[in-house]
Coordinates of C-alpha atoms in Angstrom, one line a residue:
M1 CA 14.2 -31.6 1.3
S2 CA 16.5 -33.3 3.5
S3 CA 19.2 -31.1 1.4
T4 CA 17.7 -28.2 1.1
T5 CA 19.9 -25.2 2.9
I6 CA 18.7 -21.6 4.1
P7 CA 21.7 -18.8 3.2
I8 CA 23.4 -17.2 6.2
Y9 CA 25.4 -13.9 5.6
T10 CA 27.7 -12.3 6.8
S11 CA 27.0 -8.5 7.4
E12 CA 29.3 -7.3 4.6
Q13 CA 27.8 -10.3 2.5
A14 CA 24.1 -9.5 2.3
E15 CA 24.9 -5.9 2.3
E16 CA 25.9 -7.0 -1.5
T17 CA 23.3 -8.9 -2.0
I18 CA 20.0 -9.0 -0.5
L19 CA 20.3 -5.9 1.6
K20 CA 21.4 -4.1 -1.7
R21 CA 18.0 -2.5 -3.2
P22 CA 18.7 -2.2 -6.9
V23 CA 18.7 1.1 -9.0
F24 CA 15.1 1.2 -10.1
Q25 CA 14.9 -0.6 -13.9
E26 CA 12.4 -2.1 -16.2
P27 CA 10.6 -4.6 -14.8
K28 CA 11.6 -8.3 -16.0
L29 CA 8.9 -10.1 -17.4
S30 CA 8.8 -14.1 -16.8
T31 CA 9.0 -16.5 -20.4
R32 CA 5.4 -16.8 -19.7
V33 CA 4.6 -13.4 -19.5
E34 CA 6.3 -12.6 -22.4
Q35 CA 4.8 -15.1 -24.6
K36 CA 1.3 -14.0 -23.4
I37 CA 1.8 -10.4 -24.6
K38 CA 3.1 -11.2 -27.3
Q39 CA 0.3 -13.5 -28.2
V40 CA -2.0 -10.6 -27.3
F41 CA -0.7 -7.9 -29.0
G42 CA 1.7 -9.4 -32.2
E43 CA 4.7 -8.2 -30.6
E44 CA 7.0 -7.6 -28.2
L45 CA 6.1 -5.3 -25.5
T46 CA 8.0 -3.8 -22.6
A47 CA 5.5 -4.1 -19.3
L48 CA 5.2 0.0 -20.0
Q49 CA 3.7 -0.2 -23.3
V50 CA 1.6 -2.6 -22.1
V51 CA 0.1 -0.7 -19.5
Q52 CA 0.0 2.5 -21.6
R53 CA -1.6 1.2 -24.7
I54 CA -4.2 -0.6 -22.4
L55 CA -4.6 2.9 -20.3
E56 CA -5.1 4.8 -23.9
S57 CA -8.2 2.8 -24.8
V58 CA -9.2 2.8 -21.8
R59 CA -9.4 6.3 -22.2
T60 CA -10.8 6.6 -25.6
C61 CA -13.5 3.8 -25.7
G62 CA -14.5 3.6 -21.9
D63 CA -16.4 0.1 -20.7
K64 CA -15.7 -1.4 -24.5
A65 CA -12.0 -1.2 -23.6
C66 CA -12.5 -2.5 -20.4
R67 CA -14.9 -5.8 -22.1
Q68 CA -12.0 -6.3 -24.4
W69 CA -9.2 -6.2 -21.7
T70 CA -11.0 -8.8 -19.1
K71 CA -11.5 -10.8 -21.9
T72 CA -8.0 -11.2 -23.8
I73 CA -6.5 -11.0 -21.1
D74 CA -8.4 -12.3 -18.0
G75 CA -10.0 -14.6 -19.9
V76 CA -13.6 -13.6 -18.4
E77 CA -16.7 -11.8 -20.2
V78 CA -18.0 -9.8 -17.8
G79 CA -21.3 -8.9 -20.4
D80 CA -23.4 -5.8 -20.0
C81 CA -22.4 -4.9 -16.5
F82 CA -19.6 -4.4 -14.4
Q83 CA -20.9 -3.7 -11.4
V84 CA -21.9 -6.2 -8.4
S85 CA -24.9 -5.5 -6.9
K86 CA -25.2 -4.5 -3.3
E87 CA -27.8 -7.7 -2.8
R88 CA -25.5 -10.2 -4.6
I89 CA -22.5 -8.8 -1.7
L90 CA -24.9 -9.5 0.9
S91 CA -26.1 -12.6 0.7
C92 CA -22.3 -13.3 0.2
V93 CA -21.9 -12.1 4.0
K94 CA -24.9 -15.3 4.5
T95 CA -23.0 -17.9 2.6
V96 CA -19.8 -17.4 3.2
D97 CA -18.3 -19.3 6.1
S98 CA -20.2 -17.6 9.5
Q99 CA -16.5 -18.0 11.2
V100 CA -15.1 -16.5 7.8
V101 CA -17.4 -13.6 8.4
D102 CA -17.6 -13.3 12.0
S103 CA -13.1 -13.0 12.0
L104 CA -14.1 -10.3 8.9
R105 CA -16.2 -8.0 11.4
V106 CA -13.4 -8.0 14.2
A107 CA -10.6 -7.9 12.1
R108 CA -13.3 -4.7 10.3
D109 CA -14.1 -3.4 13.8
R110 CA -10.6 -3.0 15.2
V111 CA -9.2 -1.9 12.5
L112 CA -11.9 1.4 12.4
S113 CA -11.3 1.8 15.9
F114 CA -7.5 1.8 15.3
H115 CA -8.3 4.9 13.0
Q116 CA -11.0 6.8 14.1
K117 CA -8.2 8.0 16.9
Q118 CA -5.5 8.8 15.0
P119 CA -5.9 12.7 15.6
I120 CA -6.5 14.4 12.1
T121 CA -8.1 18.1 13.9
C122 CA -8.4 21.6 12.0
W123 CA -6.5 24.5 13.9
F124 CA -6.4 28.3 13.6
T125 CA -3.6 30.9 15.3
S126 CA -4.2 35.0 15.4
H127 CA -0.7 35.1 17.1
L128 CA 0.1 36.7 13.7
G129 CA -2.5 39.0 13.4
G130 CA -5.9 38.0 12.0
Q131 CA -6.7 34.4 11.8
L132 CA -4.0 31.5 10.0
G133 CA -5.2 28.1 9.8
Q134 CA -5.5 24.7 8.1
M135 CA -9.0 22.9 7.8
V136 CA -8.8 19.5 7.0
R137 CA -11.1 17.9 3.9
P138 CA -12.2 14.0 3.2
I139 CA -11.3 13.7 -0.2
E140 CA -14.5 12.9 -2.2
K141 CA -14.0 9.7 -4.4
V142 CA -11.9 7.3 -3.4
G143 CA -10.8 4.0 -5.3
F144 CA -9.4 1.0 -3.9
Y145 CA -7.4 -2.3 -5.8
V146 CA -7.8 -5.1 -4.5
P147 CA -5.8 -8.1 -5.8
G148 CA -7.4 -11.4 -6.9
G149 CA -5.3 -13.0 -9.1
S150 CA -4.2 -16.1 -7.3
A151 CA -5.7 -15.8 -4.3
P152 CA -8.6 -13.9 -2.8
L153 CA -7.9 -11.5 -0.4
P154 CA -10.7 -9.4 2.3
S155 CA -8.2 -8.6 4.0
S156 CA -7.5 -6.0 1.7
V157 CA -10.8 -4.6 1.7
I158 CA -10.7 -4.3 5.2
M159 CA -7.2 -2.5 5.3
S160 CA -7.9 -0.7 2.5
V161 CA -10.9 0.6 2.9
C162 CA -11.3 1.1 6.9
P163 CA -8.9 4.1 6.8
A164 CA -11.4 5.6 4.4
I165 CA -13.9 5.2 6.4
A166 CA -12.6 6.7 9.4
A167 CA -11.5 9.8 6.8
G168 CA -14.8 10.4 6.0
C169 CA -14.8 10.2 2.3
Q170 CA -18.0 9.6 0.4
T171 CA -17.7 7.8 -2.7
L172 CA -15.8 4.6 -2.4
V173 CA -15.2 2.0 -5.4
V174 CA -13.5 -1.2 -5.3
V175 CA -12.2 -3.0 -8.2
S176 CA -10.8 -6.4 -8.1
P177 CA -10.5 -9.1 -10.5
P178 CA -12.9 -11.7 -11.9
D179 CA -11.9 -15.2 -10.8
K180 CA -11.4 -16.7 -14.3
Q181 CA -13.2 -20.2 -13.1
T182 CA -16.3 -18.3 -11.9
G183 CA -16.2 -15.1 -13.9
S184 CA -16.9 -13.5 -11.0
I185 CA -15.1 -11.3 -7.8
A186 CA -14.4 -14.5 -5.1
D187 CA -17.7 -14.6 -2.7
V188 CA -15.0 -13.8 0.1
T189 CA -14.0 -10.4 -1.3
L190 CA -17.2 -9.2 -1.8
A191 CA -18.2 -11.0 1.9
A192 CA -15.7 -8.2 3.1
C193 CA -17.2 -5.7 1.6
G194 CA -21.1 -6.9 2.7
V195 CA -19.6 -6.3 6.5
L196 CA -18.0 -3.0 5.8
M197 CA -21.2 -2.1 4.3
E198 CA -23.1 -3.5 7.1
L199 CA -22.1 -0.2 9.4
G200 CA -24.4 1.9 6.8
V201 CA -21.7 3.2 4.6
D202 CA -22.0 3.1 0.1
I203 CA -19.3 1.8 -1.0
R204 CA -20.2 0.2 -4.9
V205 CA -17.8 -2.7 -6.1
F206 CA -17.0 -3.5 -10.0
S207 CA -15.7 -6.7 -11.1
I208 CA -12.7 -6.0 -13.0
G209 CA -8.8 -5.7 -12.6
G210 CA -5.7 -5.0 -14.0
A211 CA -4.4 -1.7 -15.8
Q212 CA -7.7 -1.6 -17.5
A213 CA -9.6 -1.3 -13.9
I214 CA -6.7 1.4 -12.9
G215 CA -7.8 3.4 -16.2
A216 CA -11.3 3.5 -15.4
L217 CA -11.4 4.8 -12.2
A218 CA -8.7 7.2 -13.4
Y219 CA -10.7 8.2 -16.3
G220 CA -14.1 7.2 -15.4
T221 CA -16.2 5.3 -18.2
E222 CA -19.9 5.2 -18.7
S223 CA -20.7 2.5 -15.9
I224 CA -17.3 3.4 -13.5
P225 CA -17.0 6.8 -11.9
K226 CA -13.9 8.6 -12.3
V227 CA -12.3 9.0 -8.6
D228 CA -9.7 11.5 -7.0
K229 CA -7.5 9.2 -5.8
I230 CA -6.4 5.4 -6.2
V231 CA -4.8 3.2 -3.3
G232 CA -4.1 -0.1 -3.0
P233 CA -1.2 -3.0 -4.1
G234 CA -1.4 -5.0 -7.7
N235 CA 1.0 -6.9 -9.5
I236 CA 3.8 -5.1 -12.1
F237 CA 1.3 -3.9 -14.8
V238 CA -1.0 -2.7 -11.6
S239 CA 1.5 -1.0 -10.5
L240 CA 3.1 1.0 -13.5
A241 CA -0.6 1.5 -14.5
K242 CA -0.8 3.4 -11.3
K243 CA 2.5 5.4 -12.4
E244 CA 0.2 6.6 -15.2
V245 CA -2.1 8.0 -14.2
F246 CA -0.4 10.0 -10.9
G247 CA -1.4 13.6 -11.6
I248 CA -4.9 12.9 -13.0
V249 CA -5.6 11.0 -9.9
G250 CA -3.6 10.9 -6.5
I251 CA -2.1 7.3 -5.1
D252 CA -1.0 6.3 -2.4
G253 CA 2.2 4.6 -3.7
I254 CA 4.1 2.0 -5.9
Y255 CA 4.2 -1.2 -3.5
G256 CA 7.1 -4.4 -4.9
P257 CA 6.8 -7.7 -3.0
T258 CA 6.1 -8.0 0.7
E259 CA 9.5 -7.6 2.6
A260 CA 10.0 -8.8 6.6
V261 CA 13.2 -7.6 8.6
I262 CA 13.6 -10.0 12.1
I263 CA 15.6 -8.5 14.7
A264 CA 16.9 -11.3 16.5
D265 CA 18.7 -11.6 19.7
S266 CA 19.4 -15.0 21.9
S267 CA 16.1 -14.6 23.9
A268 CA 14.0 -15.9 20.8
R269 CA 12.2 -18.6 20.1
A270 CA 14.1 -20.3 16.9
D271 CA 10.3 -21.9 16.0
Y272 CA 8.8 -18.7 16.1
V273 CA 11.6 -16.9 13.7
A274 CA 11.0 -19.4 11.5
A275 CA 7.4 -19.5 11.3
D276 CA 7.5 -15.8 11.4
L277 CA 10.3 -16.1 8.0
L278 CA 8.4 -18.9 6.5
A279 CA 4.6 -17.0 6.9
Q280 CA 6.4 -13.9 4.8
A281 CA 8.0 -16.1 2.3
E282 CA 5.1 -18.0 1.0
H283 CA 3.8 -14.7 -0.7
D284 CA 5.6 -14.5 -3.7
E285 CA 8.6 -15.8 -5.1
M286 CA 10.0 -12.6 -5.0
A287 CA 9.4 -12.2 -1.0
V288 CA 11.9 -10.2 1.1
P289 CA 12.1 -12.6 4.1
I290 CA 15.0 -11.5 6.0
L291 CA 16.5 -12.8 9.4
L292 CA 18.9 -10.1 11.4
T293 CA 21.4 -11.9 14.8
C294 CA 24.0 -11.4 17.0
S295 CA 23.5 -15.0 17.8
R296 CA 25.1 -17.6 15.3
E297 CA 23.6 -20.4 17.3
L298 CA 20.1 -18.3 16.8
A299 CA 20.9 -18.5 13.0
E300 CA 22.1 -21.8 12.6
R301 CA 18.5 -23.2 14.4
V302 CA 16.2 -21.2 12.3
S303 CA 18.1 -22.3 9.2
K304 CA 17.3 -26.0 10.8
L305 CA 13.9 -25.3 11.3
L306 CA 12.9 -23.2 7.8
V307 CA 13.8 -26.7 6.4
Q308 CA 12.3 -28.8 8.7
Q309 CA 9.4 -26.4 8.0
L310 CA 9.3 -26.3 4.8
S311 CA 7.9 -29.2 3.8
S312 CA 4.2 -29.0 5.5
L313 CA 3.1 -25.7 3.5
S314 CA 1.3 -25.6 0.6
R315 CA 3.3 -23.0 -0.6
S316 CA 6.7 -25.0 0.0
S317 CA 8.4 -24.4 -3.5
T318 CA 7.4 -20.3 -3.5
A319 CA 8.8 -19.7 -0.1
L320 CA 12.0 -21.9 -0.7
H321 CA 12.7 -19.6 -3.8
S322 CA 12.3 -16.1 -1.6
L323 CA 14.4 -17.6 0.8
Q324 CA 17.2 -18.4 -1.4
H325 CA 16.9 -16.3 -3.7
H326 CA 15.6 -12.4 -2.0
G327 CA 15.9 -13.4 1.3
G328 CA 17.8 -15.4 4.1
I329 CA 19.7 -15.2 7.2
V330 CA 22.9 -12.6 9.1
V331 CA 24.7 -12.5 11.5
T332 CA 26.3 -9.7 12.8
S333 CA 28.5 -8.6 15.6
S334 CA 26.1 -6.6 17.7
L335 CA 22.5 -6.0 18.0
E336 CA 23.3 -2.4 17.4
E337 CA 24.6 -3.4 14.0
C338 CA 21.3 -5.6 13.1
F339 CA 19.0 -1.7 14.0
R340 CA 22.2 -0.6 10.8
L341 CA 20.8 -2.8 8.5
S342 CA 17.5 -2.5 9.4
N343 CA 17.5 1.5 9.0
Q344 CA 19.3 1.1 5.8
F345 CA 17.1 -1.5 4.3
A346 CA 13.7 0.1 5.6
A347 CA 11.6 -2.8 5.1
E348 CA 7.7 -2.5 4.9
H349 CA 7.7 -4.8 8.5
V350 CA 10.2 -4.7 11.0
S351 CA 9.4 -7.5 14.1
L352 CA 11.8 -7.1 17.3
I353 CA 12.0 -10.7 19.0
I354 CA 15.0 -9.4 21.2
K355 CA 14.6 -8.5 25.2
D356 CA 13.1 -5.7 26.2
P357 CA 12.0 -4.6 22.8
W358 CA 10.3 -2.0 24.3
E359 CA 13.5 -0.3 24.9
S360 CA 14.5 -0.6 21.3
L361 CA 12.0 1.0 19.8
D362 CA 14.6 4.0 19.9
R363 CA 16.6 2.4 17.3
I364 CA 14.0 2.5 14.8
T365 CA 14.1 5.3 12.6
N366 CA 13.1 3.6 9.5
G367 CA 10.4 0.7 8.4
G368 CA 6.2 0.5 7.4
G369 CA 5.4 -1.0 10.7
V370 CA 7.3 -2.3 13.9
F371 CA 6.1 -5.4 15.2
V372 CA 7.4 -5.6 19.2
G373 CA 7.9 -8.5 20.7
D374 CA 7.1 -12.5 20.0
T375 CA 3.2 -12.2 20.8
S376 CA 2.9 -10.0 18.5
C377 CA 3.7 -11.7 14.9
E378 CA 3.5 -9.8 11.5
V379 CA 0.9 -12.4 10.5
L380 CA -1.4 -10.4 13.0
G381 CA -0.9 -7.3 11.1
D382 CA -1.9 -8.4 8.0
Y383 CA -5.2 -9.5 8.6
I384 CA -6.6 -8.5 12.3
A385 CA -4.7 -6.4 14.6
G386 CA -5.3 -2.7 13.6
P387 CA -3.2 -0.3 11.7
S388 CA -3.9 -1.2 7.8
H389 CA -1.3 -3.7 6.3
V390 CA -0.5 -1.3 3.0
M391 CA 2.7 -0.3 4.1
P392 CA 6.1 0.9 1.7
T393 CA 8.2 -1.4 0.3
G394 CA 11.2 -1.1 -1.5
G395 CA 12.7 1.1 0.8
S396 CA 9.8 4.0 0.2
A397 CA 9.5 3.3 4.2
R398 CA 12.5 6.2 4.2
Y399 CA 10.0 8.7 3.2
S400 CA 6.6 7.0 2.9
S401 CA 3.4 5.9 5.6
P402 CA 0.9 3.2 5.9
L403 CA -2.0 3.7 4.7
N404 CA -3.7 5.7 7.6
V405 CA -6.4 8.4 7.9
L406 CA -3.7 11.5 6.7
S407 CA -3.8 9.2 3.0
F408 CA -7.5 10.4 2.5
V409 CA -7.9 13.7 4.1
K410 CA -7.2 17.0 2.1
I411 CA -5.2 20.1 4.4
I412 CA -6.4 23.4 3.2
S413 CA -4.9 26.6 4.3
L414 CA -6.4 29.2 5.3
V415 CA -5.1 33.3 5.7
G416 CA -7.6 36.0 6.9
L417 CA -5.7 38.8 7.9
D418 CA -7.0 41.7 9.6
R419 CA -5.8 45.2 8.3
N420 CA -3.4 46.4 10.5
T421 CA -1.2 42.9 10.0
C422 CA -2.0 43.3 6.2
V423 CA -0.1 47.1 6.7
N424 CA 2.6 45.9 8.4
I425 CA 3.2 43.0 6.2
A426 CA 2.8 44.3 3.0
E427 CA 6.0 46.1 2.0
K428 CA 8.0 43.4 2.9
A429 CA 6.0 40.9 0.0
A430 CA 6.1 43.7 -2.4
T431 CA 10.3 43.8 -1.9
I432 CA 10.4 40.2 -2.1
A433 CA 8.1 39.9 -5.6
K434 CA 10.3 43.0 -7.2
S435 CA 13.1 40.4 -6.3
E436 CA 11.9 38.2 -8.5
G437 CA 10.9 40.6 -11.6
L438 CA 6.6 40.3 -10.8
T439 CA 6.2 43.8 -10.7
A440 CA 2.0 43.0 -10.5
H441 CA 2.7 41.1 -7.4
A442 CA 4.3 44.3 -5.7
K443 CA 1.6 47.2 -7.2
A444 CA -1.1 44.0 -5.5
A445 CA 0.5 44.1 -1.8
Q446 CA 1.5 47.7 -2.3
K447 CA -2.5 48.9 -2.8
R448 CA -3.3 47.7 0.5
L449 CA -0.9 50.0 1.6
S450 CA -3.1 53.0 0.8
E451 CA -5.3 54.4 3.7
D452 CA -7.9 55.6 1.4
D453 CA -10.3 52.4 0.3
A454 CA -12.3 53.7 -2.6
H455 CA -12.8 51.5 -5.0

């Protein structure tokens, strides 16, 4: 890879290329996927049309449709039962490498402890007359999509389910696609479910993925229960399916490729910065690893180190494509300019590898998660630090949050007015109702003004 180069941009160039958020368009599919669609459906269809057909068949035909799509698309026959038995799940805790299981337990404990500290309380006040307040109730039934197509992702089980456990959700349903070779969910993913079950929580696991899994969770089938909310990332078909069923169920968000913005100054270690960029780049050819720095010297050192370190990666071609087509290095005129560009981009992950990073937190206004200092590398956040790694992508960090306890609760408003307050405000309510032309509303309020309580 001696001739390989990593692009270095000016701020102006970056704002017109890698930092420019595209207007949403119909997702472009690879030639391979387009050919597969034509083979399966007998005609050319967009990704959305594929999803709509799958969802409608699952809605009307239930398990039969789920089996058909799993066989046709995934190449796996699941037989009569999608559900993975509790015995099989717990056996994986014993058979999977003990170091992996122990690490999953540490991750479980840290992520659960973090979310148990999130303050979510009911409150009431009487200063406005009577009792006003809010009650907090957990969402009863939640479905969790755990990707598993190109590689098993046990960390997604921990990061998605732990906040729901902390919230008190009672019905937890995990779906994950079966492996084409073995015909079942990866053992390590089942082990992650098992270490959560060690806490005494009941988790039902189903071997199904893709848009058909989202449909099953949204509509319910003979064997897969209907849930109230679906969370978790997936491929374009999963994301579009979540978007289609929103309203029938709640969803956490629509997730795209992973994003990492590193803000670094001349004090940063170039080898750390390069390693962190590559960690994101190897995720996916569409991943977005970006360095923002006011140090030209650091930029050039990192560029050289990226090329050197690429050769040692098992997914070097993926990482290189990501860096050259969707990421890169941006040299700015000042550190303040780095923060401006970062906030404008609103990345999923923002790392501060600068002198006195804690003093700069107030300069961050947009970002799914902020990783402070070179010992708080984003990789630790991916697996074990504490916050959920399910974070907003695609610029949605401007208005949304990482998966957290609030994602799994409902706030119910409470109104309990006393007689005096009712009388004092009823006429005002009636006046507003009349201005809207709603006379029945006005009359209902005015009925309360009478001292005669006779029915």
